[in-house]
Amino acid sequence: MKRSQRETEDSARQIGRRSLVLGGLFAGTGAVLAGRMRYLQVERADDFRLLAEENRINIRLLPPARGLIFDRGGVLVAGNEQNYRVTLVREDAGDVDEVLAELARIVNLDLVTLDRARQEIARRPPFVPVTVADRLSWAEISAVAVNAPALPGVTPDVGLSRIYPMGGDFAHVVGYVGPVSDYYLEQTGDTDPVLQIPDFQVGRNNIEARLEPTLRGSAGTTRVEVNAGGRIMRELDRDPADPGSDVQLTVDAGLQNYVEARLSGESAGSVVIDCQSGEILALASAPTFNPNLFVRGISTGAWNGLNADPYRPLANKATQGLYPPGSTYKMVVALAALEAGVIRPDETFNCPGHLEVGNRRFHCWRRGGHGRMDMVQAIGQSCDVFFYELAQRVGIEAISAMARRLGCGVRHELPLSGIAEGLAPTMDWKMQNRGASWVVGDTINASIGQGFVLSSPLHLAVMTARLASGRAIQPAIIRSIDGISQLPEPAPELGFDPAFLTHIHQGMWNVNNDRRGTAYGSRVEVAEYKIAGKTGTSQVRNISTAERASGVVSNNDLPWDRRDHALYVGYAPFDNPRYACAVIVEHGGGGSAVAAPIARDILLRAQVGDIPPPELYPSSQRHDIERMHRELPILPSPPVPAGRTVRSQA
Amino acid sequence: MSFLEYNVKFTPTGWRKVFYLNWALILLLTAVASMGFLMLYSVSGGELSRWAEPQMKRFALGFVAMLVVALVPIWFWRNMSALAFGLSLLLLLYVEFFGSIGMGAQRWIDLGFMRLQPSELTKITLVMILAAYYDWLDLSKKSRPLYVLIPLLIIAVPTYLTLRQPDLGTALLLLMGGGAVMFVAGVHWAYFAGVIGAGVGAVSAVFTSRGTTWQLLEDYQYRRIDTFLDPSNDPLGAGYHITQSQIALGSGGWTGRGFMEGTQSRLNFLPEKHTDFIFTTLAEEFGFVGAASLLALYILILVFCIATALQQRDRYASLLVMGIAVTFFLYFAINMAMVMGLAPVVGVPLPLVSYGGSAMLVLLTAFGLVQSAHIHRPR
């Protein structure tokens, strides 16, 4: 049945009207949409184009390869190694736990590492790559790459990490690097953008820290296109990083290794210095520690262990440790007296075993006394009374002035973390610091390197070198930077009367080569390697009246930290001095028994350039020396294959 | 009773009908779909088989469906309206209980060769049943409360079911599409004024209910509203979609960055880049020129639909065509407004362009109905 014509017309008219209303609505909406399009795409196009570029392009810093450190012969002391690591981006990983579990099946990850990674991943924004494991082997990193489809969000990566191939030998010279801490940023105020690079390492100690600007280099940049997940799609351009400068030390790695090995087991410090140029050939402190432990961030346990050790492995005893120099100070007094003209070179004194000054009696180390002797003999036999007498004549001001002239009690500028100034006391100093007047007893104590006098092995090595060469050498430890020499000009003469110096040298010769010399046991049999030196035994306690009455208590009966320090300074070869050496063994006992043998070995090692052959030693000692050398923990050379080091990052 | 008053012999019969198809409209639809293929090819990074190829197959399938539907007389479809609507309601109920979960919502039935979204189908069948209803209803009764209540119930049932899935976009589309058919059918203005008033009341109710025990929308729906109102307060979180899509659009400029050169989409800054947000890629790569062209094509399609509707003497045909036109309009207007930051992010695809089988098939079938009306119009 059909509708009526009228109804149909009504319907069509109404639909027509309403359709046109809707049509108007369509048109209006279309106009609004077009207007919005125009607004976004034409009027604000530039703003949005900029935002899109910001989205797309990421500027990333390229870490510079840290400058390498070599010894004087080109042996690598601090290098960079490829550090294969695996990073994970939470956003791309999906189920992090599952991916980590899968990763742990492929590479060997312990629970601690996994736990740390999980915490780090949770802490960081989802698109930031987090290092899950580092120091992986090539095999492990290949396994990760092969299994990439099963490991979403995991990327094998390579970075550079510091390595010290000589282990602990250079810990007290080169120091170590470590991660950038908030504390570091606060302390240094360093705003170099390179510090923001994850896992970037900065020098924390010694040369690594003091030459930080030289070694660091400057960051490069790369502009990369990234996707919304932060993944790098391609590199747009690159401005490579400038690697840090290479540094060559004056130190001889072989000698350094020998010295550290020879000192091992003791709490000791030693410095070997070139008498003519002032170049430091070895600077050792024992016990030492492995700086590689610090590169990754040392564990609390290991750190506490190092700190709790009574031998203080972290302290640099060679430059930081201050000790009463004991009898090694006697050359200072002797030369001061000769220069002042208060004694004729051939003048003699009688040593009855003690000297009365005022109402105090000062003993000679030899209770029976040395009898009558001149300066050469007094040095050779280390007669205390002779120097008590001398010191009273010349006075403390001249002694301390001479000490400073010879390099004691002054600060030597070396790029190391701890350099002690030492102390060559004066009357003013005592008044200012102790609030008391100088008394003659102080002078007498100072004359045998006791009392207020304090020196480090570095001071004593410089003193010995200056005495041996007569030149005002300055210690230096950086030989060159990027091949440009950093050595000081040849040192000027100190201006001593050669006759006086010869006198001192003769006395030091006697120490090692005169039958009555205190270090006669540590003599050298072959003429061209002969050494001269001076022993010292410095007290760290006051000898009580009771002890004096009962006779001196044997060192070995005392607790370790109250025993005497054993010291020795010497140079070689005697005819043409080249090497000066100072050895201090903390609480080691007597200088002649403990320090002198070590120093002889070191000076022979320096002269021979290798393990000294037994023929150089007195025949009665050869057997023991050979055995000692066999047992010495000496590194094979070269210490590390050159291929493991990386010059700069590609 | 029927409004069909013209003589059947005036209409073409048999295969001759093919010549009476609205070929201009077919051309427009193909042009829009082709832009879709191009964009799907681009967003997949030059991979034909990922999205573009399946989309082409669906278009071909839909195209055949459109022709078949077009050749069948419009009065047959009127008689089928109630059946089609009932069927789509059954399917909606089916997904309610057995549907697969996709993208956090329970929306589709897996047919093997494609995933059918009954809610897409319902958009058209709802228009069909309402057109048939007003075809049946005496003109004088159309504004009587009882006869207004009936279509409201018809609209409410599928709207409620899609809202439960939950699919806010489709629910809105159903509501507005159904309302539009009632409006064209001539229901009294006052009802619409009332609905708009009630709508304002409902919006304020939705906002006041937030955080209370009778909260009306899901939390994520509130968040979408929040970020629509101020996308900048959470640029990396919920506002990310809107911010990034506006950056993509804006960075296109006048002529765009070139085909396959859009960095925003290629580098995955755009969410849902092959479905709801495909317009941003078009705008980024072809600029204002490309985006405005697509809008122009859409408007032209609407013009053809309105022209077809106005040519009808059959009440069912004209209401159906207008209903389809409005639904089509709502699709692209809401989608474009959404990606341009004029409307909140609701899941509405860009018609014939977004990747998705159901919408493509349903829309082409709907245009088959328009063609059928066109062929079988009085002349």
PDB file of N, CA and C in Angstrom, chain A residues 317 319-326 328-329 332 396 400 403-404 407-412 420-426 429 434 438 445-460 463 538-540 565 567 584:
ATOM      1  N   LYS A 317     104.311   6.223  51.412  1.00  0.00           N
ATOM      2  CA  LYS A 317     105.363   6.493  52.400  1.00  0.00           C
ATOM      3  C   LYS A 317     106.564   7.177  51.783  1.00  0.00           C
ATOM      4  N   THR A 319     106.679   9.719  49.714  1.00  0.00           N
ATOM      5  CA  THR A 319     106.607  11.180  49.643  1.00  0.00           C
ATOM      6  C   THR A 319     105.807  11.785  50.787  1.00  0.00           C
ATOM      7  N   GLN A 320     104.911  10.965  51.346  1.00  0.00           N
ATOM      8  CA  GLN A 320     104.004  11.474  52.371  1.00  0.00           C
ATOM      9  C   GLN A 320     104.489  11.138  53.770  1.00  0.00           C
ATOM     10  N   GLY A 321     105.250  10.021  53.865  1.00  0.00           N
ATOM     11  CA  GLY A 321     105.660   9.549  55.177  1.00  0.00           C
ATOM     12  C   GLY A 321     106.805  10.400  55.717  1.00  0.00           C
ATOM     13  N   LEU A 322     106.642  10.902  56.934  1.00  0.00           N
ATOM     14  CA  LEU A 322     107.706  11.713  57.543  1.00  0.00           C
ATOM     15  C   LEU A 322     108.294  10.944  58.715  1.00  0.00           C
ATOM     16  N   TYR A 323     109.627  10.879  58.727  1.00  0.00           N
ATOM     17  CA  TYR A 323     110.315  10.098  59.742  1.00  0.00           C
ATOM     18  C   TYR A 323     111.490  10.912  60.250  1.00  0.00           C
ATOM     19  N   PRO A 324     111.874  10.690  61.484  1.00  0.00           N
ATOM     20  CA  PRO A 324     113.152  11.283  61.916  1.00  0.00           C
ATOM     21  C   PRO A 324     114.253  10.622  61.078  1.00  0.00           C
ATOM     22  N   PRO A 325     115.108  11.406  60.412  1.00  0.00           N
ATOM     23  CA  PRO A 325     116.070  10.788  59.491  1.00  0.00           C
ATOM     24  C   PRO A 325     117.199  10.063  60.204  1.00  0.00           C
ATOM     25  N   GLY A 326     117.300  10.252  61.501  1.00  0.00           N
ATOM     26  CA  GLY A 326     118.346   9.538  62.229  1.00  0.00           C
ATOM     27  C   GLY A 326     119.726   9.918  61.719  1.00  0.00           C
ATOM     28  N   THR A 328     121.203   9.382  59.063  1.00  0.00           N
ATOM     29  CA  THR A 328     121.379   9.804  57.681  1.00  0.00           C
ATOM     30  C   THR A 328     121.482  11.323  57.584  1.00  0.00           C
ATOM     31  N   TYR A 329     121.174  11.979  58.705  1.00  0.00           N
ATOM     32  CA  TYR A 329     121.198  13.447  58.749  1.00  0.00           C
ATOM     33  C   TYR A 329     122.605  13.966  59.036  1.00  0.00           C
ATOM     34  N   VAL A 332     124.470  16.298  56.711  1.00  0.00           N
ATOM     35  CA  VAL A 332     123.997  17.689  56.738  1.00  0.00           C
ATOM     36  C   VAL A 332     124.795  18.466  57.788  1.00  0.00           C
ATOM     37  N   ILE A 396     121.933  25.282  65.361  1.00  0.00           N
ATOM     38  CA  ILE A 396     120.803  24.711  64.640  1.00  0.00           C
ATOM     39  C   ILE A 396     120.460  25.491  63.379  1.00  0.00           C
ATOM     40  N   SER A 400     119.975  23.665  59.837  1.00  0.00           N
ATOM     41  CA  SER A 400     118.706  23.617  59.113  1.00  0.00           C
ATOM     42  C   SER A 400     118.805  24.334  57.776  1.00  0.00           C
ATOM     43  N   ALA A 403     120.279  21.853  55.608  1.00  0.00           N
ATOM     44  CA  ALA A 403     119.289  20.827  55.303  1.00  0.00           C
ATOM     45  C   ALA A 403     118.412  21.288  54.147  1.00  0.00           C
ATOM     46  N   ARG A 404     117.971  22.545  54.221  1.00  0.00           N
ATOM     47  CA  ARG A 404     117.092  23.049  53.154  1.00  0.00           C
ATOM     48  C   ARG A 404     117.850  23.162  51.837  1.00  0.00           C
ATOM     49  N   GLY A 407     117.793  20.026  50.282  1.00  0.00           N
ATOM     50  CA  GLY A 407     116.473  19.506  49.847  1.00  0.00           C
ATOM     51  C   GLY A 407     115.652  18.882  50.946  1.00  0.00           C
ATOM     52  N   CYS A 408     116.083  19.014  52.201  1.00  0.00           N
ATOM     53  CA  CYS A 408     115.257  18.501  53.292  1.00  0.00           C
ATOM     54  C   CYS A 408     114.454  19.646  53.899  1.00  0.00           C
ATOM     55  N   GLY A 409     113.264  19.343  54.378  1.00  0.00           N
ATOM     56  CA  GLY A 409     112.444  20.360  55.033  1.00  0.00           C
ATOM     57  C   GLY A 409     111.882  21.376  54.056  1.00  0.00           C
ATOM     58  N   VAL A 410     111.915  21.054  52.768  1.00  0.00           N
ATOM     59  CA  VAL A 410     111.247  21.899  51.768  1.00  0.00           C
ATOM     60  C   VAL A 410     110.316  21.015  50.958  1.00  0.00           C
ATOM     61  N   ARG A 411     109.351  21.680  50.361  1.00  0.00           N
ATOM     62  CA  ARG A 411     108.372  20.924  49.591  1.00  0.00           C
ATOM     63  C   ARG A 411     108.868  20.769  48.157  1.00  0.00           C
ATOM     64  N   HIS A 412     108.908  19.532  47.683  1.00  0.00           N
ATOM     65  CA  HIS A 412     109.267  19.286  46.282  1.00  0.00           C
ATOM     66  C   HIS A 412     107.995  19.105  45.482  1.00  0.00           C
ATOM     67  N   ALA A 420     104.893  15.600  51.417  1.00  0.00           N
ATOM     68  CA  ALA A 420     105.103  16.199  52.735  1.00  0.00           C
ATOM     69  C   ALA A 420     106.241  17.214  52.658  1.00  0.00           C
ATOM     70  N   GLU A 421     106.122  18.259  53.450  1.00  0.00           N
ATOM     71  CA  GLU A 421     107.145  19.309  53.412  1.00  0.00           C
ATOM     72  C   GLU A 421     108.350  18.933  54.260  1.00  0.00           C
ATOM     73  N   GLY A 422     108.106  18.104  55.261  1.00  0.00           N
ATOM     74  CA  GLY A 422     109.218  17.759  56.154  1.00  0.00           C
ATOM     75  C   GLY A 422     109.526  18.918  57.103  1.00  0.00           C
ATOM     76  N   LEU A 423     110.559  18.736  57.883  1.00  0.00           N
ATOM     77  CA  LEU A 423     110.858  19.800  58.840  1.00  0.00           C
ATOM     78  C   LEU A 423     112.353  19.862  59.128  1.00  0.00           C
ATOM     79  N   ALA A 424     112.899  21.045  58.851  1.00  0.00           N
ATOM     80  CA  ALA A 424     114.262  21.354  59.301  1.00  0.00           C
ATOM     81  C   ALA A 424     114.095  22.475  60.318  1.00  0.00           C
ATOM     82  N   PRO A 425     114.055  22.134  61.597  1.00  0.00           N
ATOM     83  CA  PRO A 425     113.577  23.082  62.614  1.00  0.00           C
ATOM     84  C   PRO A 425     114.545  24.238  62.841  1.00  0.00           C
ATOM     85  N   THR A 426     113.968  25.399  63.206  1.00  0.00           N
ATOM     86  CA  THR A 426     114.768  26.562  63.598  1.00  0.00           C
ATOM     87  C   THR A 426     114.256  27.013  64.959  1.00  0.00           C
ATOM     88  N   TRP A 429     110.923  28.534  64.616  1.00  0.00           N
ATOM     89  CA  TRP A 429     109.878  27.529  64.408  1.00  0.00           C
ATOM     90  C   TRP A 429     109.414  26.965  65.743  1.00  0.00           C
ATOM     91  N   ARG A 434     105.810  25.443  69.219  1.00  0.00           N
ATOM     92  CA  ARG A 434     105.809  24.746  70.504  1.00  0.00           C
ATOM     93  C   ARG A 434     105.720  25.713  71.675  1.00  0.00           C
ATOM     94  N   TRP A 438     114.351  27.436  72.117  1.00  0.00           N
ATOM     95  CA  TRP A 438     115.246  26.378  71.651  1.00  0.00           C
ATOM     96  C   TRP A 438     116.280  26.120  72.738  1.00  0.00           C
ATOM     97  N   ASN A 445     119.876  16.681  69.634  1.00  0.00           N
ATOM     98  CA  ASN A 445     118.968  15.691  69.048  1.00  0.00           C
ATOM     99  C   ASN A 445     118.929  15.832  67.527  1.00  0.00           C
ATOM    100  N   ALA A 446     118.866  17.103  67.071  1.00  0.00           N
ATOM    101  CA  ALA A 446     118.781  17.339  65.625  1.00  0.00           C
ATOM    102  C   ALA A 446     120.037  16.856  64.928  1.00  0.00           C
ATOM    103  N   SER A 447     121.171  16.901  65.613  1.00  0.00           N
ATOM    104  CA  SER A 447     122.432  16.553  64.967  1.00  0.00           C
ATOM    105  C   SER A 447     122.459  15.085  64.543  1.00  0.00           C
ATOM    106  N   ILE A 448     121.689  14.244  65.218  1.00  0.00           N
ATOM    107  CA  ILE A 448     121.615  12.846  64.793  1.00  0.00           C
ATOM    108  C   ILE A 448     120.223  12.544  64.211  1.00  0.00           C
ATOM    109  N   GLY A 449     119.587  13.606  63.653  1.00  0.00           N
ATOM    110  CA  GLY A 449     118.330  13.405  62.935  1.00  0.00           C
ATOM    111  C   GLY A 449     117.201  12.929  63.812  1.00  0.00           C
ATOM    112  N   GLN A 450     117.241  13.349  65.070  1.00  0.00           N
ATOM    113  CA  GLN A 450     116.133  13.007  65.969  1.00  0.00           C
ATOM    114  C   GLN A 450     115.458  14.301  66.397  1.00  0.00           C
ATOM    115  N   GLY A 451     114.589  14.180  67.380  1.00  0.00           N
ATOM    116  CA  GLY A 451     113.946  15.379  67.873  1.00  0.00           C
ATOM    117  C   GLY A 451     112.917  15.892  66.895  1.00  0.00           C
ATOM    118  N   PHE A 452     113.088  17.146  66.477  1.00  0.00           N
ATOM    119  CA  PHE A 452     112.058  17.752  65.623  1.00  0.00           C
ATOM    120  C   PHE A 452     112.255  17.456  64.143  1.00  0.00           C
ATOM    121  N   VAL A 453     113.440  16.967  63.790  1.00  0.00           N
ATOM    122  CA  VAL A 453     113.740  16.816  62.361  1.00  0.00           C
ATOM    123  C   VAL A 453     112.851  15.725  61.745  1.00  0.00           C
ATOM    124  N   LEU A 454     112.251  16.045  60.599  1.00  0.00           N
ATOM    125  CA  LEU A 454     111.415  15.070  59.907  1.00  0.00           C
ATOM    126  C   LEU A 454     111.703  15.125  58.404  1.00  0.00           C
ATOM    127  N   SER A 455     111.841  13.952  57.823  1.00  0.00           N
ATOM    128  CA  SER A 455     112.081  13.881  56.375  1.00  0.00           C
ATOM    129  C   SER A 455     111.325  12.694  55.800  1.00  0.00           C
ATOM    130  N   SER A 456     111.071  12.786  54.519  1.00  0.00           N
ATOM    131  CA  SER A 456     110.486  11.656  53.806  1.00  0.00           C
ATOM    132  C   SER A 456     111.593  10.996  52.994  1.00  0.00           C
ATOM    133  N   PRO A 457     111.360   9.794  52.521  1.00  0.00           N
ATOM    134  CA  PRO A 457     112.350   9.167  51.633  1.00  0.00           C
ATOM    135  C   PRO A 457     112.705  10.060  50.451  1.00  0.00           C
ATOM    136  N   LEU A 458     111.713  10.807  49.951  1.00  0.00           N
ATOM    137  CA  LEU A 458     112.007  11.706  48.826  1.00  0.00           C
ATOM    138  C   LEU A 458     113.034  12.756  49.228  1.00  0.00           C
ATOM    139  N   HIS A 459     112.814  13.357  50.405  1.00  0.00           N
ATOM    140  CA  HIS A 459     113.788  14.354  50.895  1.00  0.00           C
ATOM    141  C   HIS A 459     115.178  13.757  50.966  1.00  0.00           C
ATOM    142  N   LEU A 460     115.264  12.565  51.537  1.00  0.00           N
ATOM    143  CA  LEU A 460     116.572  11.967  51.757  1.00  0.00           C
ATOM    144  C   LEU A 460     117.231  11.586  50.431  1.00  0.00           C
ATOM    145  N   MET A 463     118.506  14.773  48.989  1.00  0.00           N
ATOM    146  CA  MET A 463     119.695  15.162  49.764  1.00  0.00           C
ATOM    147  C   MET A 463     120.913  14.354  49.310  1.00  0.00           C
ATOM    148  N   SER A 538     116.268   5.369  63.538  1.00  0.00           N
ATOM    149  CA  SER A 538     115.657   6.469  64.289  1.00  0.00           C
ATOM    150  C   SER A 538     114.632   5.925  65.261  1.00  0.00           C
ATOM    151  N   GLN A 539     114.703   6.492  66.475  1.00  0.00           N
ATOM    152  CA  GLN A 539     113.818   6.041  67.538  1.00  0.00           C
ATOM    153  C   GLN A 539     112.443   6.659  67.381  1.00  0.00           C
ATOM    154  N   VAL A 540     111.452   5.862  67.709  1.00  0.00           N
ATOM    155  CA  VAL A 540     110.097   6.402  67.695  1.00  0.00           C
ATOM    156  C   VAL A 540     109.582   6.517  69.117  1.00  0.00           C
ATOM    157  N   HIS A 565     112.789   2.882  63.317  1.00  0.00           N
ATOM    158  CA  HIS A 565     112.753   2.898  61.855  1.00  0.00           C
ATOM    159  C   HIS A 565     114.156   2.602  61.358  1.00  0.00           C
ATOM    160  N   LEU A 567     116.806   3.104  58.354  1.00  0.00           N
ATOM    161  CA  LEU A 567     116.998   3.994  57.211  1.00  0.00           C
ATOM    162  C   LEU A 567     118.350   3.744  56.548  1.00  0.00           C
ATOM    163  N   ILE A 584     113.494   3.664  53.640  1.00  0.00           N
ATOM    164  CA  ILE A 584     113.066   3.688  55.040  1.00  0.00           C
ATOM    165  C   ILE A 584     112.152   2.492  55.261  1.00  0.00           C
TER     166      ILE A 584
END
